[in-house]
Amino acid sequence: MVNATEIFGVNPAADRPDRALALGYARTGGETLHALFALDVTLARLALGTKEPLVAQMRLTWWHDALRSAQPPANPILRALSAVDGARAAAMVDGWQLLLDAPDDAALAGFAHARGGLFVLAAAAIHADDPVDAAGRGWALADLALLTADPALARRARAAAAPLLAQATAQHWSASGRALGALAHLARIDLDVPPHEGGARRVARLAWHRLTGR
């Protein structure tokens, strides 16, 4: 098995075994899929882990420009994403930039849409034609609720994520798209149960989803 963490220098599953299991459901396009999530983890660390907004802005701008460049810098993530839509990938950076100042509801919605584009890119990478808009936006918000140190922002993100994830987990996912469907199911569980809890429930839910697409 390819060690994506060694390749990209960051764990695409964000150190969560349940997410690693879900990403492993991809039948094809696995390297690109892992690179996309490695990119997202990298952007999250820059946006939320840097105390100075100006410094975060500069670092995020580097990624934005690199993703849109016809000759990107030598970087394993960028190399693995050479065939993806660079403009849409760069839009993920735009989403994270919306969080550098105290985001209002419009900015939070914009973040969800831009970061949620990750699922559109991922679906293309794994050749899935499932509807992914609700799943992508819901996942983006639910994960933000786990990552942010701002309790008020976390509450708002969870509230906005709930109806989106309810929609995403109600649909039937194709065999090709079940990696993304599994991530949506995990995100819905995250709204109620901390990521380090409910391991047996998570594994059972993923197994059922892989078998049935539900």
mmCIF file of N, CA and C in Angstrom, residues 104-210:
data_model
loop_
_atom_site.group_PDB
_atom_site.id
_atom_site.type_symbol
_atom_site.label_atom_id
_atom_site.label_comp_id
_atom_site.label_asym_id
_atom_site.label_seq_id
_atom_site.Cartn_x
_atom_site.Cartn_y
_atom_site.Cartn_z
ATOM 1 N N ASP A 104 -18.795 36.363 8.841
ATOM 2 C CA ASP A 104 -20.238 36.437 9.064
ATOM 3 C C ASP A 104 -20.879 35.241 8.370
ATOM 4 N N ASP A 105 -22.213 35.182 8.365
ATOM 5 C CA ASP A 105 -22.893 34.025 7.788
ATOM 6 C C ASP A 105 -22.623 33.892 6.293
ATOM 7 N N ALA A 106 -22.526 35.025 5.596
ATOM 8 C CA ALA A 106 -22.255 34.978 4.164
ATOM 9 C C ALA A 106 -20.859 34.427 3.902
ATOM 10 N N ALA A 107 -19.886 34.850 4.707
ATOM 11 C CA ALA A 107 -18.523 34.348 4.544
ATOM 12 C C ALA A 107 -18.449 32.856 4.865
ATOM 13 N N LEU A 108 -19.196 32.421 5.871
ATOM 14 C CA LEU A 108 -19.197 31.006 6.225
ATOM 15 C C LEU A 108 -19.797 30.174 5.097
ATOM 16 N N ALA A 109 -20.861 30.689 4.497
ATOM 17 C CA ALA A 109 -21.459 29.985 3.355
ATOM 18 C C ALA A 109 -20.501 29.957 2.173
ATOM 19 N N GLY A 110 -19.793 31.059 1.955
ATOM 20 C CA GLY A 110 -18.812 31.103 0.885
ATOM 21 C C GLY A 110 -17.677 30.127 1.122
ATOM 22 N N PHE A 111 -17.242 30.029 2.361
ATOM 23 C CA PHE A 111 -16.220 29.056 2.725
ATOM 24 C C PHE A 111 -16.686 27.643 2.410
ATOM 25 N N ALA A 112 -17.912 27.311 2.818
ATOM 26 C CA ALA A 112 -18.430 25.963 2.595
ATOM 27 C C ALA A 112 -18.480 25.631 1.111
ATOM 28 N N HIS A 113 -18.906 26.591 0.312
ATOM 29 C CA HIS A 113 -18.995 26.354 -1.132
ATOM 30 C C HIS A 113 -17.608 26.163 -1.740
ATOM 31 N N ALA A 114 -16.661 27.034 -1.360
ATOM 32 C CA ALA A 114 -15.326 26.973 -1.951
ATOM 33 C C ALA A 114 -14.558 25.739 -1.479
ATOM 34 N N ARG A 115 -14.545 25.507 -0.179
ATOM 35 C CA ARG A 115 -13.843 24.322 0.314
ATOM 36 C C ARG A 115 -14.551 23.051 -0.134
ATOM 37 N N GLY A 116 -15.873 23.103 -0.183
ATOM 38 C CA GLY A 116 -16.637 21.939 -0.620
ATOM 39 C C GLY A 116 -16.356 21.532 -2.049
ATOM 40 N N GLY A 117 -15.766 22.455 -2.836
ATOM 41 C CA GLY A 117 -15.351 22.101 -4.188
ATOM 42 C C GLY A 117 -14.354 20.963 -4.203
ATOM 43 N N LEU A 118 -13.723 20.712 -3.062
ATOM 44 C CA LEU A 118 -12.853 19.554 -2.920
ATOM 45 C C LEU A 118 -13.569 18.279 -3.343
ATOM 46 N N PHE A 119 -14.845 18.142 -2.986
ATOM 47 C CA PHE A 119 -15.588 16.935 -3.332
ATOM 48 C C PHE A 119 -15.860 16.867 -4.835
ATOM 49 N N VAL A 120 -16.019 18.000 -5.483
ATOM 50 C CA VAL A 120 -16.207 18.007 -6.937
ATOM 51 C C VAL A 120 -14.936 17.498 -7.618
ATOM 52 N N LEU A 121 -13.792 18.007 -7.180
ATOM 53 C CA LEU A 121 -12.517 17.559 -7.729
ATOM 54 C C LEU A 121 -12.274 16.085 -7.419
ATOM 55 N N ALA A 122 -12.614 15.691 -6.198
ATOM 56 C CA ALA A 122 -12.413 14.302 -5.802
ATOM 57 C C ALA A 122 -13.298 13.365 -6.620
ATOM 58 N N ALA A 123 -14.540 13.763 -6.858
ATOM 59 C CA ALA A 123 -15.443 12.929 -7.651
ATOM 60 C C ALA A 123 -14.893 12.731 -9.060
ATOM 61 N N ALA A 124 -14.352 13.794 -9.636
ATOM 62 C CA ALA A 124 -13.764 13.673 -10.973
ATOM 63 C C ALA A 124 -12.562 12.733 -10.937
ATOM 64 N N ALA A 125 -11.765 12.814 -9.880
ATOM 65 C CA ALA A 125 -10.560 11.987 -9.780
ATOM 66 C C ALA A 125 -10.893 10.501 -9.689
ATOM 67 N N ILE A 126 -11.986 10.170 -8.996
ATOM 68 C CA ILE A 126 -12.329 8.752 -8.808
ATOM 69 C C ILE A 126 -13.432 8.293 -9.760
ATOM 70 N N HIS A 127 -13.753 9.136 -10.739
ATOM 71 C CA HIS A 127 -14.728 8.803 -11.794
ATOM 72 C C HIS A 127 -16.096 8.478 -11.211
ATOM 73 N N ALA A 128 -16.549 9.340 -10.303
ATOM 74 C CA ALA A 128 -17.874 9.200 -9.705
ATOM 75 C C ALA A 128 -18.771 10.313 -10.223
ATOM 76 N N ASP A 129 -20.010 9.976 -10.573
ATOM 77 C CA ASP A 129 -20.938 10.993 -11.067
ATOM 78 C C ASP A 129 -22.050 11.285 -10.073
ATOM 79 N N ASP A 130 -21.841 10.961 -8.814
ATOM 80 C CA ASP A 130 -22.832 11.222 -7.775
ATOM 81 C C ASP A 130 -22.962 12.724 -7.519
ATOM 82 N N PRO A 131 -24.141 13.193 -7.090
ATOM 83 C CA PRO A 131 -24.263 14.584 -6.629
ATOM 84 C C PRO A 131 -23.399 14.770 -5.380
ATOM 85 N N VAL A 132 -22.525 15.750 -5.385
ATOM 86 C CA VAL A 132 -21.597 15.898 -4.257
ATOM 87 C C VAL A 132 -21.640 17.287 -3.618
ATOM 88 N N ASP A 133 -22.490 18.177 -4.108
ATOM 89 C CA ASP A 133 -22.489 19.539 -3.580
ATOM 90 C C ASP A 133 -22.839 19.573 -2.093
ATOM 91 N N ALA A 134 -23.945 18.942 -1.717
ATOM 92 C CA ALA A 134 -24.362 18.954 -0.309
ATOM 93 C C ALA A 134 -23.328 18.249 0.562
ATOM 94 N N ALA A 135 -22.806 17.130 0.080
ATOM 95 C CA ALA A 135 -21.803 16.395 0.843
ATOM 96 C C ALA A 135 -20.550 17.230 1.052
ATOM 97 N N GLY A 136 -20.099 17.899 -0.007
ATOM 98 C CA GLY A 136 -18.889 18.700 0.098
ATOM 99 C C GLY A 136 -19.042 19.866 1.044
ATOM 100 N N ARG A 137 -20.154 20.589 0.929
ATOM 101 C CA ARG A 137 -20.362 21.738 1.812
ATOM 102 C C ARG A 137 -20.580 21.300 3.252
ATOM 103 N N GLY A 138 -21.351 20.229 3.430
ATOM 104 C CA GLY A 138 -21.596 19.740 4.787
ATOM 105 C C GLY A 138 -20.330 19.233 5.447
ATOM 106 N N TRP A 139 -19.521 18.491 4.684
ATOM 107 C CA TRP A 139 -18.255 17.992 5.220
ATOM 108 C C TRP A 139 -17.340 19.154 5.592
ATOM 109 N N ALA A 140 -17.257 20.153 4.720
ATOM 110 C CA ALA A 140 -16.393 21.312 4.974
ATOM 111 C C ALA A 140 -16.772 22.007 6.281
ATOM 112 N N LEU A 141 -18.048 22.161 6.526
ATOM 113 C CA LEU A 141 -18.511 22.845 7.729
ATOM 114 C C LEU A 141 -18.343 21.985 8.977
ATOM 115 N N ALA A 142 -18.677 20.702 8.867
ATOM 116 C CA ALA A 142 -18.556 19.816 10.025
ATOM 117 C C ALA A 142 -17.095 19.689 10.448
ATOM 118 N N ASP A 143 -16.208 19.609 9.462
ATOM 119 C CA ASP A 143 -14.788 19.504 9.792
ATOM 120 C C ASP A 143 -14.272 20.809 10.387
ATOM 121 N N LEU A 144 -14.739 21.935 9.874
ATOM 122 C CA LEU A 144 -14.358 23.219 10.450
ATOM 123 C C LEU A 144 -14.749 23.288 11.920
ATOM 124 N N ALA A 145 -15.921 22.772 12.258
ATOM 125 C CA ALA A 145 -16.372 22.786 13.652
ATOM 126 C C ALA A 145 -15.409 22.033 14.559
ATOM 127 N N LEU A 146 -14.731 21.019 14.002
ATOM 128 C CA LEU A 146 -13.750 20.267 14.780
ATOM 129 C C LEU A 146 -12.415 20.997 14.869
ATOM 130 N N LEU A 147 -12.084 21.752 13.844
ATOM 131 C CA LEU A 147 -10.758 22.359 13.747
ATOM 132 C C LEU A 147 -10.640 23.713 14.445
ATOM 133 N N THR A 148 -11.713 24.501 14.401
ATOM 134 C CA THR A 148 -11.616 25.865 14.918
ATOM 135 C C THR A 148 -11.546 25.896 16.438
ATOM 136 N N ALA A 149 -10.812 26.878 16.940
ATOM 137 C CA ALA A 149 -10.741 27.100 18.386
ATOM 138 C C ALA A 149 -11.807 28.076 18.857
ATOM 139 N N ASP A 150 -12.641 28.556 17.946
ATOM 140 C CA ASP A 150 -13.691 29.521 18.258
ATOM 141 C C ASP A 150 -15.002 28.763 18.506
ATOM 142 N N PRO A 151 -15.465 28.668 19.746
ATOM 143 C CA PRO A 151 -16.675 27.891 20.035
ATOM 144 C C PRO A 151 -17.907 28.400 19.293
ATOM 145 N N ALA A 152 -18.029 29.712 19.162
ATOM 146 C CA ALA A 152 -19.197 30.263 18.476
ATOM 147 C C ALA A 152 -19.178 29.880 17.000
ATOM 148 N N LEU A 153 -18.018 29.953 16.374
ATOM 149 C CA LEU A 153 -17.906 29.556 14.969
ATOM 150 C C LEU A 153 -18.185 28.074 14.812
ATOM 151 N N ALA A 154 -17.714 27.274 15.751
ATOM 152 C CA ALA A 154 -17.967 25.837 15.693
ATOM 153 C C ALA A 154 -19.465 25.543 15.753
ATOM 154 N N ARG A 155 -20.178 26.235 16.632
ATOM 155 C CA ARG A 155 -21.626 26.020 16.734
ATOM 156 C C ARG A 155 -22.327 26.400 15.439
ATOM 157 N N ARG A 156 -21.955 27.542 14.875
ATOM 158 C CA ARG A 156 -22.571 27.976 13.618
ATOM 159 C C ARG A 156 -22.272 26.996 12.488
ATOM 160 N N ALA A 157 -21.047 26.496 12.454
ATOM 161 C CA ALA A 157 -20.665 25.554 11.399
ATOM 162 C C ALA A 157 -21.442 24.250 11.529
ATOM 163 N N ARG A 158 -21.588 23.745 12.758
ATOM 164 C CA ARG A 158 -22.355 22.513 12.955
ATOM 165 C C ARG A 158 -23.807 22.692 12.547
ATOM 166 N N ALA A 159 -24.386 23.820 12.923
ATOM 167 C CA ALA A 159 -25.788 24.067 12.588
ATOM 168 C C ALA A 159 -25.993 24.133 11.081
ATOM 169 N N ALA A 160 -25.057 24.760 10.379
ATOM 170 C CA ALA A 160 -25.179 24.869 8.920
ATOM 171 C C ALA A 160 -24.908 23.531 8.245
ATOM 172 N N ALA A 161 -24.053 22.711 8.858
ATOM 173 C CA ALA A 161 -23.696 21.425 8.246
ATOM 174 C C ALA A 161 -24.813 20.399 8.351
ATOM 175 N N ALA A 162 -25.586 20.447 9.419
ATOM 176 C CA ALA A 162 -26.552 19.381 9.708
ATOM 177 C C ALA A 162 -27.519 19.097 8.561
ATOM 178 N N PRO A 163 -28.239 20.091 8.006
ATOM 179 C CA PRO A 163 -29.175 19.767 6.930
ATOM 180 C C PRO A 163 -28.477 19.300 5.656
ATOM 181 N N LEU A 164 -27.292 19.805 5.397
ATOM 182 C CA LEU A 164 -26.551 19.386 4.200
ATOM 183 C C LEU A 164 -26.135 17.920 4.308
ATOM 184 N N LEU A 165 -25.647 17.533 5.477
ATOM 185 C CA LEU A 165 -25.224 16.148 5.650
ATOM 186 C C LEU A 165 -26.414 15.200 5.724
ATOM 187 N N ALA A 166 -27.540 15.677 6.246
ATOM 188 C CA ALA A 166 -28.749 14.849 6.228
ATOM 189 C C ALA A 166 -29.140 14.537 4.786
ATOM 190 N N GLN A 167 -29.037 15.533 3.916
ATOM 191 C CA GLN A 167 -29.338 15.327 2.495
ATOM 192 C C GLN A 167 -28.336 14.376 1.854
ATOM 193 N N ALA A 168 -27.050 14.589 2.132
ATOM 194 C CA ALA A 168 -26.006 13.786 1.491
ATOM 195 C C ALA A 168 -26.051 12.328 1.915
ATOM 196 N N THR A 169 -26.392 12.084 3.173
ATOM 197 C CA THR A 169 -26.400 10.707 3.666
ATOM 198 C C THR A 169 -27.711 9.996 3.375
ATOM 199 N N ALA A 170 -28.697 10.719 2.872
ATOM 200 C CA ALA A 170 -29.963 10.084 2.490
ATOM 201 C C ALA A 170 -29.908 9.527 1.076
ATOM 202 N N GLN A 171 -28.962 10.005 0.277
ATOM 203 C CA GLN A 171 -28.897 9.567 -1.114
ATOM 204 C C GLN A 171 -28.177 8.231 -1.236
ATOM 205 N N HIS A 172 -28.416 7.564 -2.356
ATOM 206 C CA HIS A 172 -27.678 6.341 -2.668
ATOM 207 C C HIS A 172 -26.426 6.724 -3.434
ATOM 208 N N TRP A 173 -25.280 6.201 -2.986
ATOM 209 C CA TRP A 173 -24.000 6.499 -3.614
ATOM 210 C C TRP A 173 -23.574 5.342 -4.503
ATOM 211 N N SER A 174 -23.051 5.695 -5.666
ATOM 212 C CA SER A 174 -22.565 4.671 -6.592
ATOM 213 C C SER A 174 -21.348 3.974 -5.991
ATOM 214 N N ALA A 175 -20.995 2.832 -6.565
ATOM 215 C CA ALA A 175 -19.807 2.116 -6.098
ATOM 216 C C ALA A 175 -18.565 2.981 -6.235
ATOM 217 N N SER A 176 -18.498 3.763 -7.302
ATOM 218 C CA SER A 176 -17.334 4.617 -7.531
ATOM 219 C C SER A 176 -17.259 5.764 -6.525
ATOM 220 N N GLY A 177 -18.413 6.234 -6.055
ATOM 221 C CA GLY A 177 -18.445 7.410 -5.196
ATOM 222 C C GLY A 177 -18.479 7.131 -3.708
ATOM 223 N N ARG A 178 -18.360 5.881 -3.316
ATOM 224 C CA ARG A 178 -18.582 5.553 -1.898
ATOM 225 C C ARG A 178 -17.499 6.058 -0.960
ATOM 226 N N ALA A 179 -16.318 6.373 -1.475
ATOM 227 C CA ALA A 179 -15.322 7.000 -0.606
ATOM 228 C C ALA A 179 -15.834 8.339 -0.103
ATOM 229 N N LEU A 180 -16.457 9.106 -0.995
ATOM 230 C CA LEU A 180 -16.987 10.413 -0.608
ATOM 231 C C LEU A 180 -18.260 10.268 0.222
ATOM 232 N N GLY A 181 -19.088 9.305 -0.124
ATOM 233 C CA GLY A 181 -20.271 9.048 0.688
ATOM 234 C C GLY A 181 -19.895 8.656 2.100
ATOM 235 N N ALA A 182 -18.839 7.859 2.229
ATOM 236 C CA ALA A 182 -18.378 7.449 3.554
ATOM 237 C C ALA A 182 -17.904 8.648 4.365
ATOM 238 N N LEU A 183 -17.220 9.580 3.721
ATOM 239 C CA LEU A 183 -16.775 10.786 4.426
ATOM 240 C C LEU A 183 -17.968 11.619 4.894
ATOM 241 N N ALA A 184 -19.029 11.654 4.083
ATOM 242 C CA ALA A 184 -20.234 12.378 4.491
ATOM 243 C C ALA A 184 -20.867 11.723 5.716
ATOM 244 N N HIS A 185 -20.911 10.400 5.729
ATOM 245 C CA HIS A 185 -21.472 9.703 6.889
ATOM 246 C C HIS A 185 -20.629 9.951 8.135
ATOM 247 N N LEU A 186 -19.320 9.931 7.994
ATOM 248 C CA LEU A 186 -18.458 10.204 9.147
ATOM 249 C C LEU A 186 -18.666 11.626 9.660
ATOM 250 N N ALA A 187 -18.804 12.565 8.738
ATOM 251 C CA ALA A 187 -19.018 13.956 9.144
ATOM 252 C C ALA A 187 -20.325 14.106 9.905
ATOM 253 N N ARG A 188 -21.341 13.370 9.482
ATOM 254 C CA ARG A 188 -22.615 13.454 10.203
ATOM 255 C C ARG A 188 -22.480 12.886 11.607
ATOM 256 N N ILE A 189 -21.718 11.811 11.756
ATOM 257 C CA ILE A 189 -21.466 11.268 13.090
ATOM 258 C C ILE A 189 -20.688 12.270 13.926
ATOM 259 N N ASP A 190 -19.739 12.972 13.284
ATOM 260 C CA ASP A 190 -18.924 13.950 14.012
ATOM 261 C C ASP A 190 -19.761 15.058 14.638
ATOM 262 N N LEU A 191 -20.927 15.338 14.081
ATOM 263 C CA LEU A 191 -21.771 16.383 14.644
ATOM 264 C C LEU A 191 -22.251 16.022 16.047
ATOM 265 N N ASP A 192 -22.286 14.722 16.342
ATOM 266 C CA ASP A 192 -22.819 14.257 17.620
ATOM 267 C C ASP A 192 -21.778 13.597 18.518
ATOM 268 N N VAL A 193 -20.763 13.011 17.914
ATOM 269 C CA VAL A 193 -19.783 12.223 18.662
ATOM 270 C C VAL A 193 -18.383 12.705 18.322
ATOM 271 N N PRO A 194 -17.543 13.022 19.299
ATOM 272 C CA PRO A 194 -16.165 13.443 19.013
ATOM 273 C C PRO A 194 -15.434 12.393 18.188
ATOM 274 N N PRO A 195 -14.495 12.822 17.340
ATOM 275 C CA PRO A 195 -13.810 11.885 16.436
ATOM 276 C C PRO A 195 -13.116 10.723 17.135
ATOM 277 N N HIS A 196 -12.670 10.916 18.382
ATOM 278 C CA HIS A 196 -11.956 9.852 19.082
ATOM 279 C C HIS A 196 -12.906 8.883 19.787
ATOM 280 N N GLU A 197 -14.198 9.081 19.618
ATOM 281 C CA GLU A 197 -15.181 8.204 20.252
ATOM 282 C C GLU A 197 -16.031 7.502 19.189
ATOM 283 N N GLY A 198 -16.695 6.440 19.615
ATOM 284 C CA GLY A 198 -17.612 5.743 18.727
ATOM 285 C C GLY A 198 -16.939 4.997 17.601
ATOM 286 N N GLY A 199 -15.759 4.447 17.871
ATOM 287 C CA GLY A 199 -15.019 3.764 16.809
ATOM 288 C C GLY A 199 -15.777 2.606 16.198
ATOM 289 N N ALA A 200 -16.399 1.787 17.029
ATOM 290 C CA ALA A 200 -17.133 0.631 16.513
ATOM 291 C C ALA A 200 -18.320 1.083 15.663
ATOM 292 N N ARG A 201 -19.001 2.130 16.109
ATOM 293 C CA ARG A 201 -20.132 2.658 15.344
ATOM 294 C C ARG A 201 -19.665 3.163 13.993
ATOM 295 N N ARG A 202 -18.541 3.833 13.975
ATOM 296 C CA ARG A 202 -18.027 4.384 12.726
ATOM 297 C C ARG A 202 -17.659 3.276 11.740
ATOM 298 N N VAL A 203 -16.945 2.286 12.222
ATOM 299 C CA VAL A 203 -16.530 1.196 11.341
ATOM 300 C C VAL A 203 -17.744 0.455 10.795
ATOM 301 N N ALA A 204 -18.734 0.211 11.652
ATOM 302 C CA ALA A 204 -19.933 -0.489 11.206
ATOM 303 C C ALA A 204 -20.693 0.335 10.168
ATOM 304 N N ARG A 205 -20.759 1.648 10.383
ATOM 305 C CA ARG A 205 -21.470 2.503 9.430
ATOM 306 C C ARG A 205 -20.763 2.515 8.082
ATOM 307 N N LEU A 206 -19.445 2.577 8.113
ATOM 308 C CA LEU A 206 -18.689 2.570 6.866
ATOM 309 C C LEU A 206 -18.843 1.236 6.131
ATOM 310 N N ALA A 207 -18.832 0.142 6.870
ATOM 311 C CA ALA A 207 -18.980 -1.176 6.248
ATOM 312 C C ALA A 207 -20.331 -1.301 5.555
ATOM 313 N N TRP A 208 -21.387 -0.825 6.230
ATOM 314 C CA TRP A 208 -22.711 -0.884 5.632
ATOM 315 C C TRP A 208 -22.804 -0.012 4.390
ATOM 316 N N HIS A 209 -22.201 1.158 4.474
ATOM 317 C CA HIS A 209 -22.215 2.068 3.328
ATOM 318 C C HIS A 209 -21.456 1.463 2.153
ATOM 319 N N ARG A 210 -20.320 0.858 2.433
ATOM 320 C CA ARG A 210 -19.547 0.256 1.339
ATOM 321 C C ARG A 210 -20.318 -0.863 0.670
#
